[in-house]
Every structure is written in C-alpha cells, then in structure tokens.
XYZ file of C-alpha atoms in Angstrom:
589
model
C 5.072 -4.608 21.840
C 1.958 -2.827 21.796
C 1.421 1.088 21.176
C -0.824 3.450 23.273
C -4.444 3.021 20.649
C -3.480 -0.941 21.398
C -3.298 -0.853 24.641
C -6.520 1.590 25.378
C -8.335 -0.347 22.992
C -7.825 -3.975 24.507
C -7.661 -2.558 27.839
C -11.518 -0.679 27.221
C -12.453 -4.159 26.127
C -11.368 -5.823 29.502
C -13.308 -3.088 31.226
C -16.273 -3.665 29.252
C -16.531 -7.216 30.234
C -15.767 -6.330 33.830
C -18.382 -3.855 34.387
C -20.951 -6.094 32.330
C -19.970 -8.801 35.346
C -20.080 -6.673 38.398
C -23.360 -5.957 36.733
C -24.770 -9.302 36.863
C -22.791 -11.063 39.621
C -21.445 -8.326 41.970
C -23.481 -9.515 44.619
C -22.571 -13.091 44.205
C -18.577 -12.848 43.807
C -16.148 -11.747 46.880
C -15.209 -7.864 45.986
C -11.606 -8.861 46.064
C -12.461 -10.819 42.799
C -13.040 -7.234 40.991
C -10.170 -5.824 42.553
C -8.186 -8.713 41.087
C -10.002 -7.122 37.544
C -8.793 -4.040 38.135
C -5.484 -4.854 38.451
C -5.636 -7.165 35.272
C -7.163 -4.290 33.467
C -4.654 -1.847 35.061
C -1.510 -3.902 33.481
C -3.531 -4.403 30.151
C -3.618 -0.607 30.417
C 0.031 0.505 31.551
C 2.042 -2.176 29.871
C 2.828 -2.262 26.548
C 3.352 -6.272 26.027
C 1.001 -8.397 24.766
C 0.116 -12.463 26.305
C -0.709 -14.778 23.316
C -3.716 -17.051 23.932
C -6.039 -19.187 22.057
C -8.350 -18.443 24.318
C -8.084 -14.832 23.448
C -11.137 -13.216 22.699
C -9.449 -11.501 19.485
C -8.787 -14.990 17.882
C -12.396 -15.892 16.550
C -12.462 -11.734 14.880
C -10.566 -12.381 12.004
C -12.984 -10.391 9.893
C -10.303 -7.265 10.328
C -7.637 -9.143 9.377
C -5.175 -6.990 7.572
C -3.102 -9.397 4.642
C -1.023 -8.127 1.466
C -2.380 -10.720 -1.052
C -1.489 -11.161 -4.150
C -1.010 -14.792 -6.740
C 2.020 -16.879 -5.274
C 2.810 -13.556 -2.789
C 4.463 -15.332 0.968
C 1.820 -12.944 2.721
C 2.764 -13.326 6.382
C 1.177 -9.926 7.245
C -1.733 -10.721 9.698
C -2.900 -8.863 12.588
C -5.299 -9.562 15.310
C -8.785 -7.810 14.677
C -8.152 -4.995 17.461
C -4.537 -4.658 16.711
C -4.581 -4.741 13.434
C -6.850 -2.039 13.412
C -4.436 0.156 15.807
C -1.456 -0.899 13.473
C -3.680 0.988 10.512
C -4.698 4.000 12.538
C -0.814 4.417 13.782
C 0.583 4.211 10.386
C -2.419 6.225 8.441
C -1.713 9.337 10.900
C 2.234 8.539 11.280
C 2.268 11.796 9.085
C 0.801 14.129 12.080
C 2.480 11.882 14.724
C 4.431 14.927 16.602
C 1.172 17.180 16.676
C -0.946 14.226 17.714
C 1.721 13.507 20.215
C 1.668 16.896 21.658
C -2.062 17.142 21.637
C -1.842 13.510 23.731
C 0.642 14.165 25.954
C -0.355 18.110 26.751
C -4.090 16.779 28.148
C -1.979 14.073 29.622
C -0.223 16.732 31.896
C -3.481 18.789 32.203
C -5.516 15.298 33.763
C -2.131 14.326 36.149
C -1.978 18.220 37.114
C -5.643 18.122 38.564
C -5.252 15.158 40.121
C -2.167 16.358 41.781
C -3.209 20.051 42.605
C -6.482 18.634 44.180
C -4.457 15.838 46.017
C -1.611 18.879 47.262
C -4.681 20.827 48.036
C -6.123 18.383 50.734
C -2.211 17.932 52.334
C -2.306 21.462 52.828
C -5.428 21.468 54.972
C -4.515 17.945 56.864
C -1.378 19.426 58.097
C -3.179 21.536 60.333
C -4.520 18.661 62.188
C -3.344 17.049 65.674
C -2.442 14.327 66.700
C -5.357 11.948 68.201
C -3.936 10.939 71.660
C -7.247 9.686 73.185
C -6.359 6.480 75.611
C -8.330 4.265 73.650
C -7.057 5.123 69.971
C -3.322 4.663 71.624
C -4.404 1.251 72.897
C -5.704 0.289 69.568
C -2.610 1.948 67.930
C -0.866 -0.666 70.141
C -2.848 -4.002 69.178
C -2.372 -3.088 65.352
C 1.227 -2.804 65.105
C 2.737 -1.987 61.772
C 6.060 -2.188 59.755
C 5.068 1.415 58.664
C 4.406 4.395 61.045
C 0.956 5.005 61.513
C -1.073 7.440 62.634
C -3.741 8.704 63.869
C -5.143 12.383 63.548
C -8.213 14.297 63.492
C -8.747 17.965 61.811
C -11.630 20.200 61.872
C -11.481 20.432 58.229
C -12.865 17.210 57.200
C -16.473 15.745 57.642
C -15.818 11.763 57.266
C -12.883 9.453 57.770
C -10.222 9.065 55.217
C -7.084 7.820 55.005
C -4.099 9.755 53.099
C -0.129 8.552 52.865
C 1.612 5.299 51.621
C 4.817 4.883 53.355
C 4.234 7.125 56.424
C 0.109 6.788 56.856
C -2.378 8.637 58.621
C -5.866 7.682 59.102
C -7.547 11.081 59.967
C -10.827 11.399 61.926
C -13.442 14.744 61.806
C -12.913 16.520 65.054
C -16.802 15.723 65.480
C -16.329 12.043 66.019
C -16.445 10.878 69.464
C -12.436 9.660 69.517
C -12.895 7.900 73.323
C -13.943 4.615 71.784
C -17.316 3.345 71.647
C -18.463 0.883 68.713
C -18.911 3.512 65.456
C -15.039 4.385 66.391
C -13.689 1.062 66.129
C -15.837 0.720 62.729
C -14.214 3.844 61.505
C -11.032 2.596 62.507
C -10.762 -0.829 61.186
C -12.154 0.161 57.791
C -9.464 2.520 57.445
C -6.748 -0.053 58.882
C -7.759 -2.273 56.002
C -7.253 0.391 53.236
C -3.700 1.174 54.990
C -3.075 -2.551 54.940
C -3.674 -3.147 51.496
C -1.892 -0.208 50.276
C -5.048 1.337 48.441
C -3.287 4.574 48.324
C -0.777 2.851 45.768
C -3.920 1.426 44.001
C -5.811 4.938 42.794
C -2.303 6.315 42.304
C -2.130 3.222 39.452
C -5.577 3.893 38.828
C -5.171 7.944 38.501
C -2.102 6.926 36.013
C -4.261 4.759 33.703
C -6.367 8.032 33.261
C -3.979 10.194 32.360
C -2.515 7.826 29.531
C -5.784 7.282 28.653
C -7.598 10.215 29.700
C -9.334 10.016 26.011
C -10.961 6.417 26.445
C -14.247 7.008 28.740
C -13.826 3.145 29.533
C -10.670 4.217 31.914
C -12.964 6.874 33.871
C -15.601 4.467 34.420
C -13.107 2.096 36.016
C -11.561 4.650 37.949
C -15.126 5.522 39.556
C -16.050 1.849 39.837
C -12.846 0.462 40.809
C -12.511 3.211 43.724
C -16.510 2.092 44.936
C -15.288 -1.757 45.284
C -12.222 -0.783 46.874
C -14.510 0.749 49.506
C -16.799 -2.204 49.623
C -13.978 -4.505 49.661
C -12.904 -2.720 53.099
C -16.736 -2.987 54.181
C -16.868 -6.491 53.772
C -13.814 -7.066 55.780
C -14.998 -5.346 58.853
C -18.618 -6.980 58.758
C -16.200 -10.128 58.395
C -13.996 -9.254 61.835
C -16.979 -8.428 63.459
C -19.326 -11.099 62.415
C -23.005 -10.932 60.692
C -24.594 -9.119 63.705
C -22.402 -6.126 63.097
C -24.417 -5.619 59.324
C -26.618 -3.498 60.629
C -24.561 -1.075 62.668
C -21.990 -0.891 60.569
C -24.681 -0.132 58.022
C -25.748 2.315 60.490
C -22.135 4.341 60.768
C -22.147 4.652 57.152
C -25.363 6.480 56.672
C -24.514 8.663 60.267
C -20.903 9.399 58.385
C -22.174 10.274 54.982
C -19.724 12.771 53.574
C -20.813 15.959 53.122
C -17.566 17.256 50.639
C -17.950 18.332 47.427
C -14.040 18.812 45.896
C -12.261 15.851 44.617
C -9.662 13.683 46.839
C -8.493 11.237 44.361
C -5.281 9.725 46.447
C -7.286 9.290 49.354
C -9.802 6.673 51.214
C -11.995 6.533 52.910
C -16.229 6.939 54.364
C -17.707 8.576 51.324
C -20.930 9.105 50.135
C -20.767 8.144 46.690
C -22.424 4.627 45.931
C -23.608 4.871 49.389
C -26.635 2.577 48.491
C -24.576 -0.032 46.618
C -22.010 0.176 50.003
C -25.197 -0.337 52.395
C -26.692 -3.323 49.504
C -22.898 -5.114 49.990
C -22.911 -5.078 53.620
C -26.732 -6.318 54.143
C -26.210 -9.317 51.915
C -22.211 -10.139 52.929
C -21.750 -13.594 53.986
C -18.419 -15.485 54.921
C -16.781 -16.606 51.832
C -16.509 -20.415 51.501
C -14.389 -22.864 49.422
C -16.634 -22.901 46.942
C -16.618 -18.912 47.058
C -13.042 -18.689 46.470
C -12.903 -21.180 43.890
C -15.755 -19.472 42.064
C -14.060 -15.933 42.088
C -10.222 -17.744 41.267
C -12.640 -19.489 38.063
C -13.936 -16.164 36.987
C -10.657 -14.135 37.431
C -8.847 -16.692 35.006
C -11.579 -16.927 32.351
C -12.010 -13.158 32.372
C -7.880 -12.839 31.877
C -7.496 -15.494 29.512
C -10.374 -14.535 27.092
C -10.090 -10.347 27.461
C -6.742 -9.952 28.375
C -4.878 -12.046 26.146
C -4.390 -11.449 22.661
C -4.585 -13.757 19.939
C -1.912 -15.978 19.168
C 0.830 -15.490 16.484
C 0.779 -18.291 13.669
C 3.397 -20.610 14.553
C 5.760 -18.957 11.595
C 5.483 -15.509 12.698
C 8.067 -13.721 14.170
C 7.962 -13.881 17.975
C 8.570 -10.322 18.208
C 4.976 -9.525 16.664
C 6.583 -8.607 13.170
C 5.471 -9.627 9.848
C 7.544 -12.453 8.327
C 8.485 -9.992 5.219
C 11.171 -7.869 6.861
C 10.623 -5.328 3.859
C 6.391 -5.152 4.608
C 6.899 -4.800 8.192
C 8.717 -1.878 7.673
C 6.562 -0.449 5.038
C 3.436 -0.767 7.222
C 6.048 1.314 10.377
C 6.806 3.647 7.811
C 2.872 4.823 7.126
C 1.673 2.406 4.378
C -1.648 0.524 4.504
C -1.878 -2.037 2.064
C -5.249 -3.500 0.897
C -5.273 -6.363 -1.918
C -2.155 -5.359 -2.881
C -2.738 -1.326 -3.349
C -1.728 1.409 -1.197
C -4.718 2.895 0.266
C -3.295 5.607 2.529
C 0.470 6.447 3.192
C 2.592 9.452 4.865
C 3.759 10.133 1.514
C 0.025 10.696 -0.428
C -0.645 12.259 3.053
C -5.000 11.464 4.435
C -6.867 12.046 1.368
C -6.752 7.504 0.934
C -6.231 8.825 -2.670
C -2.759 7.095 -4.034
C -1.121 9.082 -6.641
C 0.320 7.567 -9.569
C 3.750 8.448 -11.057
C 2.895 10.558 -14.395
C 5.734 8.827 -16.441
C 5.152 4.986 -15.306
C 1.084 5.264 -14.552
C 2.043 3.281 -11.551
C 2.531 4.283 -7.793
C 6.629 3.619 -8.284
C 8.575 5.495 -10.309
C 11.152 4.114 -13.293
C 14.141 4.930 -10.720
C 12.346 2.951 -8.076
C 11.884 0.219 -10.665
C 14.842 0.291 -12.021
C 16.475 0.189 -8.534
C 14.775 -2.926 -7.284
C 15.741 -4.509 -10.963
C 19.441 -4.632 -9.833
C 18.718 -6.695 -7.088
C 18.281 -9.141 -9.877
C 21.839 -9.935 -10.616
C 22.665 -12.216 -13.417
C 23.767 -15.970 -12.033
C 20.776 -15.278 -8.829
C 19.941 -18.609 -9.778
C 22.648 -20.765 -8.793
C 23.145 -19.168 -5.674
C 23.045 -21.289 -2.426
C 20.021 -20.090 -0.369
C 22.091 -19.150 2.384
C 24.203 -16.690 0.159
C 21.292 -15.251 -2.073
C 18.623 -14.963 1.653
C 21.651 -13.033 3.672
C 22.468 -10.940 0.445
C 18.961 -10.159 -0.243
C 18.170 -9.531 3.750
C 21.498 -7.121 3.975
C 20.518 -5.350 0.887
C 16.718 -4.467 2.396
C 17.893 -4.430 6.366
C 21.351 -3.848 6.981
C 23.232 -1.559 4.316
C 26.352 0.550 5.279
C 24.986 3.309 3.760
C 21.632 4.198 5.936
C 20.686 6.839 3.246
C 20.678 4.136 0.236
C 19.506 0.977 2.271
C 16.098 3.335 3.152
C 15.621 4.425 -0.382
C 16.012 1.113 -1.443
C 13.470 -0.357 0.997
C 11.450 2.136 -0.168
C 11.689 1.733 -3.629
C 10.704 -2.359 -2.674
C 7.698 -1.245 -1.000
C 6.367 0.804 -3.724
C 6.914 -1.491 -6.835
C 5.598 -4.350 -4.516
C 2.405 -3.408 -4.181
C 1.472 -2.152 -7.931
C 3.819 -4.703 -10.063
C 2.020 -6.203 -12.688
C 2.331 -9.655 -12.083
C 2.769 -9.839 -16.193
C 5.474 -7.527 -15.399
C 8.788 -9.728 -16.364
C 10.310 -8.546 -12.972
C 7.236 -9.843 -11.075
C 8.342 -13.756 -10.607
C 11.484 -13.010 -9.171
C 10.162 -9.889 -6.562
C 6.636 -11.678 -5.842
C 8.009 -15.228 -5.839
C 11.876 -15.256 -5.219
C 12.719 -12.040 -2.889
C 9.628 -12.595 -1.149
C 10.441 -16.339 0.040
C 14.014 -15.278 0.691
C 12.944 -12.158 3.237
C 10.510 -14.794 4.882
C 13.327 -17.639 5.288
C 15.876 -15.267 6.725
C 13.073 -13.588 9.239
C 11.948 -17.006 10.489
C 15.190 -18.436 10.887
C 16.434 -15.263 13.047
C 13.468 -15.891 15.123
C 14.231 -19.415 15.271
C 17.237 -18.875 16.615
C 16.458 -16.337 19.089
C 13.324 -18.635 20.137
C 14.754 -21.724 20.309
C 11.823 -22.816 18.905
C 11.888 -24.654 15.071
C 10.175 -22.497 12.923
C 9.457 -23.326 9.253
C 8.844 -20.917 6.607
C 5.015 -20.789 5.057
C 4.369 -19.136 1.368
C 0.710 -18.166 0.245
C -0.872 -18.826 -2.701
C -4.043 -18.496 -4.575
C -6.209 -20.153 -7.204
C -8.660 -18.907 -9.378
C -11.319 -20.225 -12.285
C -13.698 -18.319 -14.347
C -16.405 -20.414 -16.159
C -17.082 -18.207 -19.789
C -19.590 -18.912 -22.328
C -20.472 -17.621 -26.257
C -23.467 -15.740 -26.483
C -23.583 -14.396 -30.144
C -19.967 -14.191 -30.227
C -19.704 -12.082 -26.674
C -17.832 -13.549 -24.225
C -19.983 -13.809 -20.790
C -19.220 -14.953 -17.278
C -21.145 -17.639 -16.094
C -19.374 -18.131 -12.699
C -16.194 -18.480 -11.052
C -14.444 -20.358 -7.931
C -11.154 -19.086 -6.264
C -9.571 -20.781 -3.269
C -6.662 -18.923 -0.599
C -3.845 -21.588 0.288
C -1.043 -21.392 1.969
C 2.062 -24.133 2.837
C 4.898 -24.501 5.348
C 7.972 -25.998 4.593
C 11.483 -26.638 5.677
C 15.190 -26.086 4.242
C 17.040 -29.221 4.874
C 20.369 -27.896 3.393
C 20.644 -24.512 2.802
C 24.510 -24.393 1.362
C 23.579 -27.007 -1.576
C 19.877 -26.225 -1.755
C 19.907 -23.296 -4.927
C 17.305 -20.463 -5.806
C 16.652 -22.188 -8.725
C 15.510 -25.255 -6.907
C 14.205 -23.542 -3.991
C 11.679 -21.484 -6.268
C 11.080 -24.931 -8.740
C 9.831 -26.138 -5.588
C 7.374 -23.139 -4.848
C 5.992 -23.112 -8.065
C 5.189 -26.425 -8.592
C 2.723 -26.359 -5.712
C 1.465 -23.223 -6.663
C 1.045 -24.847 -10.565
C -0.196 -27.484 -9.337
C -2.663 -26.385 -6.969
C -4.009 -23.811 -9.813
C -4.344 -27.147 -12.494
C -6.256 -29.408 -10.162
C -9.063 -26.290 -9.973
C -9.149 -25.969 -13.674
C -9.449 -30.019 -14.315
C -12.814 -30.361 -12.171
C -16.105 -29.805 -13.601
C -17.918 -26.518 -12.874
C -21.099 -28.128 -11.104
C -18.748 -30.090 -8.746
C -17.242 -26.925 -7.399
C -20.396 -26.082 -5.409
C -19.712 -28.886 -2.813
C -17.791 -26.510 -0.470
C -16.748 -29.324 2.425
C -15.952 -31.666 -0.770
C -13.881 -29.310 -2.533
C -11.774 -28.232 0.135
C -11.361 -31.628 1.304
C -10.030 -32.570 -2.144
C -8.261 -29.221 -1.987
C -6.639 -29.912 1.060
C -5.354 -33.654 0.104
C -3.874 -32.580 -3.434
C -2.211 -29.722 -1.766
C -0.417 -32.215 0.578
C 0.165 -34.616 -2.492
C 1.707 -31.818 -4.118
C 4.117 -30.621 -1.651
C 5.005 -34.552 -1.099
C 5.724 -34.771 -4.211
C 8.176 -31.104 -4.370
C 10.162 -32.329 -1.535
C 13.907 -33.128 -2.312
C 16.446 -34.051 0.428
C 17.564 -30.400 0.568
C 13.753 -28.663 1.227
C 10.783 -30.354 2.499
C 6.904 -29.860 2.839
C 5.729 -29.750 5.856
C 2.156 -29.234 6.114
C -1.096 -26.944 4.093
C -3.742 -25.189 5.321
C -6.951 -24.430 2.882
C -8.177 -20.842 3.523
C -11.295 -19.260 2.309
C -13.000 -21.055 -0.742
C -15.727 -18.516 -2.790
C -17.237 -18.846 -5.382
C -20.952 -18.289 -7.466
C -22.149 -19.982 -10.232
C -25.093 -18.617 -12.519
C -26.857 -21.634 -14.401
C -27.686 -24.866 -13.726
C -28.387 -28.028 -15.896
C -26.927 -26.044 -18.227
C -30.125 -23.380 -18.471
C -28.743 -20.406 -17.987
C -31.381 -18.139 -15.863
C -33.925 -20.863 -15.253
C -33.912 -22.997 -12.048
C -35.123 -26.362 -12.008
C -38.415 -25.484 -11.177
C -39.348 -23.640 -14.035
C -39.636 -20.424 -12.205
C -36.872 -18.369 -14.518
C -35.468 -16.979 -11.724
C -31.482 -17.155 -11.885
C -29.799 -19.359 -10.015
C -26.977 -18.032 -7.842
C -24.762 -19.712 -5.610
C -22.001 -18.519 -3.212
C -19.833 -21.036 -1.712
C -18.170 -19.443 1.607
C-alpha cells in the first residue's frame, strides 16, 4: 500500500507524461483518449495500491535503490526509485508526523472549503431561475429522454451556458439567449446534453478531490485546469460529430458569440467558457470523424502511457507480496523512523533531523550493552541442533509476536540497533548477520507463500571483496582492489530434519566459496568485467550445486554490481605502456 508522498509523487509523474503528450499529439488523438489519462492519473492519485509491471517506468531507476548491505547480510530491503525515496522521507519526519499531519490535512480543508463555498455560492444564485418552457426546448426535452430528471432553466444571473447537478440535472441558459430554437440553441443544448450524459459533474468533483489531497503538488492543479479544458473539447467534438463537418464553423461561431464574461470560480460546473477559448476553436476547425485506425491509435497510447507511468516496478520474485521487506525485523525498523545506509543509521525518530547518529558513551556504538546483551539471549545454547521450523517460528515469535507488547517492541528495537553497527568481528555477529537474518527471511517468505499461493524461495546476499597491497620501503600501499555484490535463492526441502547447523553450513559455504574463487585469480585478469562476471556467475552456481543436500537446495544466483580499479600495469606502478608516466587507473562497473 502506498502513502500520500507515494502516491502524489507517481501520480505528478503520470501527469507529466500526459501533458508532455497532449503537447505534441493533442491534435492528432480523439480527446476522449486524455480523458481516459485523467482518469488513470485520477486513481494513481486517490488510491493508495500500487500495479507491479516490468514495464514500469520505475524499474530501469535503480540508482535510488535503498539496501541494508553488509558481508553475508540476507538484504531483501529494496525499494523502487520513487518509492523508496517516499519510504525515506516518511520515516526521516515520522518524528513530526502529527504536526505535519495537521499542517496537511488543515490546507486540505481550507482547498475543499473554497471549492465548496464557491460551488454553494453559484446554487444560491441558480435557484432564482425559471423554468425554460419555450415549445421548442420541451420538444427537445422530449426527443432526449433520460433515466435522470432533467432540466432546463434560464436565470438572469449567468452570461453563458453551464450545466450544474448530478443526479437531478439542470442545464441552465442566460436569459439573453434566444430560447425559441434556432441553430446556436440546439448547439448550446447538445453540448450541455453531452456533459449531463457523461456525468462530468462527477468528473471535477474527482478532479476537485485529487486537489485537495494533493493541494501541495502543482502537477494536480495543472491537471485540474487541463483536464477541465478537454472535458470541454471532448463535448465540442461530439456536437461537430452529430452535426457533421459543415457545422465547424458555426459552432465555432457560437463559441466566440457565447464567450463568458464571469470572473468567480464554478468548479462543479460545465459548461461555454472562455478559458482556452483558442485551443476550443483550434479542436473544432481540425475535428474529423474518428476511424479504426483512430481508435486503435488512442486504445495503443492509453495502454503504453498506463503500463509505463502508472505501474510501479515489480517486486523481486522473493519479496513479500504485501510490499514488505523480507526481514520482518528491518521492515519494521525502517516504519519505525530508521534510514539505513551501508549498514549505519543515518537519520532516525530517536537522534531526531540533525542525520547525526549518536553513539552510546559506554559501548562507542549506536546500541547500548542492555540492547546487546538483550539480543545475546536470543542465542540460546543447543540453537544449533534445532529443526528450522522450531528455531524460524521461535526466532519470528520472539521479534513479531510476543505476549508481552512492551518487551517484544524493546526487543525489536534492541535488534535494529545492534544490527546495523555490529562489528562483524564481533563474536555475536555470525549468528545475528548470518543465522537470525536467514531465519526472519525463511519465515516471511513462506507466510507469503502461503497467502500467495505462489512458491516462493528464500534469497541471501552476499559480498566479495580483494585488495591488491604492495611493499614500498616497508609501507604497506594499495595498489587496487575488486569487490563483487551476489546474491542466491534457495529452497528448504525438509524443514523438520533440516538443522541450523546445516542450514547455515550451507550459507556459508557459498559465501566462502564465492570470496576464495576472487582471491585465487590473478589481479590483471580482474579487469575483464563481462569475463569475470561470467566466471562469477558459473562458480556461484557450481557452488550452490555443490551445498545442496536432500533437505535444502540451490536454486538459482544472480551477479550484482562488479567494481573495481587497479593502479599499475605490467607491473610499473605509475607508468602506462606508453611511456607517458601517467597512472593508470581502471574502474570496472
């Protein structure tokens, strides 16, 4: 489920594209085709669920990608570039999220007040007009019947046509408009049929919503101006379409002799108006009747628009399919106001906005020694030869579901805090970073398996690193270095036989393995990047081949980013090959 900054953010993005296209093709597509937009952009904007896609526009932005990484860390924390970036604004201000809230949702009111005052306003003044009972209004009253009672009225009060009412609807007409037929009447008249028809009044009320949610992303008052235009040249259209390509010019002609003259604000209400008068006029001139090939064209550009802007990238296919991390004890961290970055809290409710983490005086860490010492009894003596399926639902309960609320919290707490600054010399380090890690991740995927229906197999992250040294009068001096991001799927077969001990035997010997085949190659063959991952990729499936038992399985790698720079070549430190002493530096991305 997405939150508000989400939802204005991808929505703005949708609107973006749409006004870039009604830019360039407005005069090419059907109208309806941006009213289709509009709605898409209008869900995007008032509901808070999210369509994965790998068409999504968010998938190839993985530069924001928010991960907690650390050595042989299951790091299933990823978000999409734009809603990863919400996730870190929501949970650096969670600490100010009632005044923020109040600040939202008082301009919020303000917004739906004026739209509603100046809506009540206009009522006021149409209830003082009568009822048009002209012969030839009550004849065409007659060949347009409706399921809904409508009206027809006209008022002193008003300069230009409009239309007012959803479920009992009047179109009203200026007393100054000839009302005993003629051809500008029947104009008037079916233009405003066609807004009653379509229930526009329902549309600007949606529209008027998305503003006041999102009063404080201009990108929602943009479409609310240039939604309510091709509403109006949607209608135009229509009537030059009943009345044929001769009518252009006339009906061209009631426009301009209808221009509005008002000045206050009638957001519920359409109608003549004359606001993008030119671009109304431009429409009608160069309507045509829309073909096949029209209608194909605007269904094309409605579905690539959706799928690319309105989707959202998908999930991997071993994250939760509720949009949670796969590390039940992270997830909750990052709700409760912690931003994580290479392993370090950044920003947190607790330090409050300053990005400055504090570290406990008596540790020098950012946990404390009850914190520590709290998470160190999760390590009970005999963990080892636990099934899986007793140590994961122990370890899950302890983190997720204690009896006592109070302690599970401070607990999860504690977890969060000595995860992200243990020392991975630390002696406690293997069993959190490694072991408690794997077990939240198992017990999270399989719950979502099992609500999905879908298999799901658990994936563990890794990471591999080499530093090439050398003596230089007995100082030790970097000459380069290579470091490669993994990460591995795999399967429980048997989760009642399968122990922690063999679960995290299996783990590790990928993870050994992957970091021994980097220190075995020669430095100068680590600058082949497409060779080295290629290798990288094959020994990683040889390893986890080779792991597998009959109780837990491999079941497929992926080889992340590869870096690297190296600072000499044929050995010469400094010189290149042609002799110009310039030093040689290579980055392998």
């Amino acid at each position: 489920m997405l939150n508000l900054v989400e939802m204005s953010v991808t929505g703005g993005i949708l609107i973006a594209a749409v006004v870039i296209l009604r830019a360039v093709a407005g005069h090419r597509l059907p109208r309806q085709t941006f009213l289709a937009l509009w709605g898409v952009a209008l869900v995007r904007l008032l509901l808070p669920f999210s369509l994965p896609a790998p068409t999504s526009v968010y998938r190839g932005l993985d530069a924001l990608e928010i991960t907690v990484r650390r050595a042989g860390v299951a790091s299933n924390v990823q978000a999409s570039p734009v809603t990863g970036a919400a996730a870190e604004t929501a949970a650096g201000t969670s600490a100010g999220t009632p005044v923020l809230l109040l600040a939202w949702g008082g301009v919020a009111l303000a917004v739906a007040a004026f739209f509603v005052l100046a809506h009540l306003r206009g009522r006021r003044e149409y209830r003082t007009s009568l009822p048009a009972g002209e012969p030839f209004i009550q004849a065409w009253l007659a060949e347009h019947p409706m399921r809904r009672p409508l009206q027809v009225r006209y008022s002193d009060r008003i300069d230009t046509p409009l239309t007012y009412g959803m479920f009992r609807p009047v179109i009203l007409l200026p007393k100054s408009l000839d009302r005993n037929g003629g051809e500008r009447l029947s104009f008037v008249l079916a233009h405003e049929l066609v807004h009653v028809r379509r229930w526009d009044a329902l549309s600007k009320c949606f529209l008027c919503a998305a503003v006041c949610v999102h009063w404080f992303n201009p990108l929602v008052w943009v479409m609310l101006l240039l939604a309510g235009r091709d509403l109006e040249v949607s209608c135009d259209q229509k009537v030059v379409q009943m009345y044929g390509r001769t009518a252009r010019g006339p009906y061209a002609r009631t426009l301009l002799e209808l221009e509005s003259r008002r000045t206050r604000l009638l957001p519920l209400t359409s109608g003549f108006s004359k606001n993008a008068l030119e671009e109304r006029i431009g429409a009608i001139m160069k309507s045509k009747n829309i073909g096949v090939l029209g209608l194909v064209a605007a269904v094309v550009v409605v579905t690539v628009v959706t799928a690319v802007f309105a989707t959202t990238a998908p999930r991997d296919d071993h994250e939760p399919a509720d949009g949670s991390p796969g590390v039940a004890g992270i997830d909750q961290a990052l709700n409760a106001g912690i931003v994580y970055k290479d392993g370090v809290v950044f920003q947190s409710a607790e330090y409050g906005l300053s990005g400055e983490p504090k570290r406990d005086p008596e540790t020098g860490r950012y946990y404390t020694k009850a914190q520590y010492e709290l998470i160190a009894n999760l390590k009970t003596e005999g963990y080892e030869d636990l099934s899986i399926a007793e140590f994961n639902r122990t370890i899950y309960a302890a983190l997720n579901d204690g009896t006592d609320e109070q302690e599970t919290m401070a607990l999860l707490h504690a977890y969060d805090m000595v995860l992200t600054d243990l020392p991975q010399e630390d002696p406690l380090a293997p069993f959190l970073l490694n072991t408690v890690q794997a077990s939240l991740a198992e017990y999270q995927d399989r719950l979502n398996e099992v609500y999905s229906g879908k298999q799901r197999d658990s994936s563990f992250t890794g990471h591999a690193e080499r530093n090439e040294t050398a003596d230089v009068f007995g100082d030790t001096v970097s000459v380069g270095w290579a470091q490669v991001d993994y990460s591995f799927s795999y399967r429980i077969l048997d989760q009642d036989n399968l122990t922690v001990q063999e679960r995290d035997a299996f783990l590790q010997a990928i993870l050994d393995g992957m970091q021994a085949w980097l220190d075995g190659q020669e430095a100068k063959s680590l600058t082949d990047q497409k060779a080295v991952e290629k290798a990288l990729s094959e020994e990683l499936d040889r390893l986890g081949k080779a792991a597998s038992t009959a109780e837990i399985a491999y079941t497929k790698g992926n080889i992340g980013d590869y870096y690297g720079e190296l600072y000499y070549e044929g050995g010469s430190y400094g010189i290149r090959e042609d002799g110009t002493g310039a030093v040689t530096q290579g980055a392998w991305s």
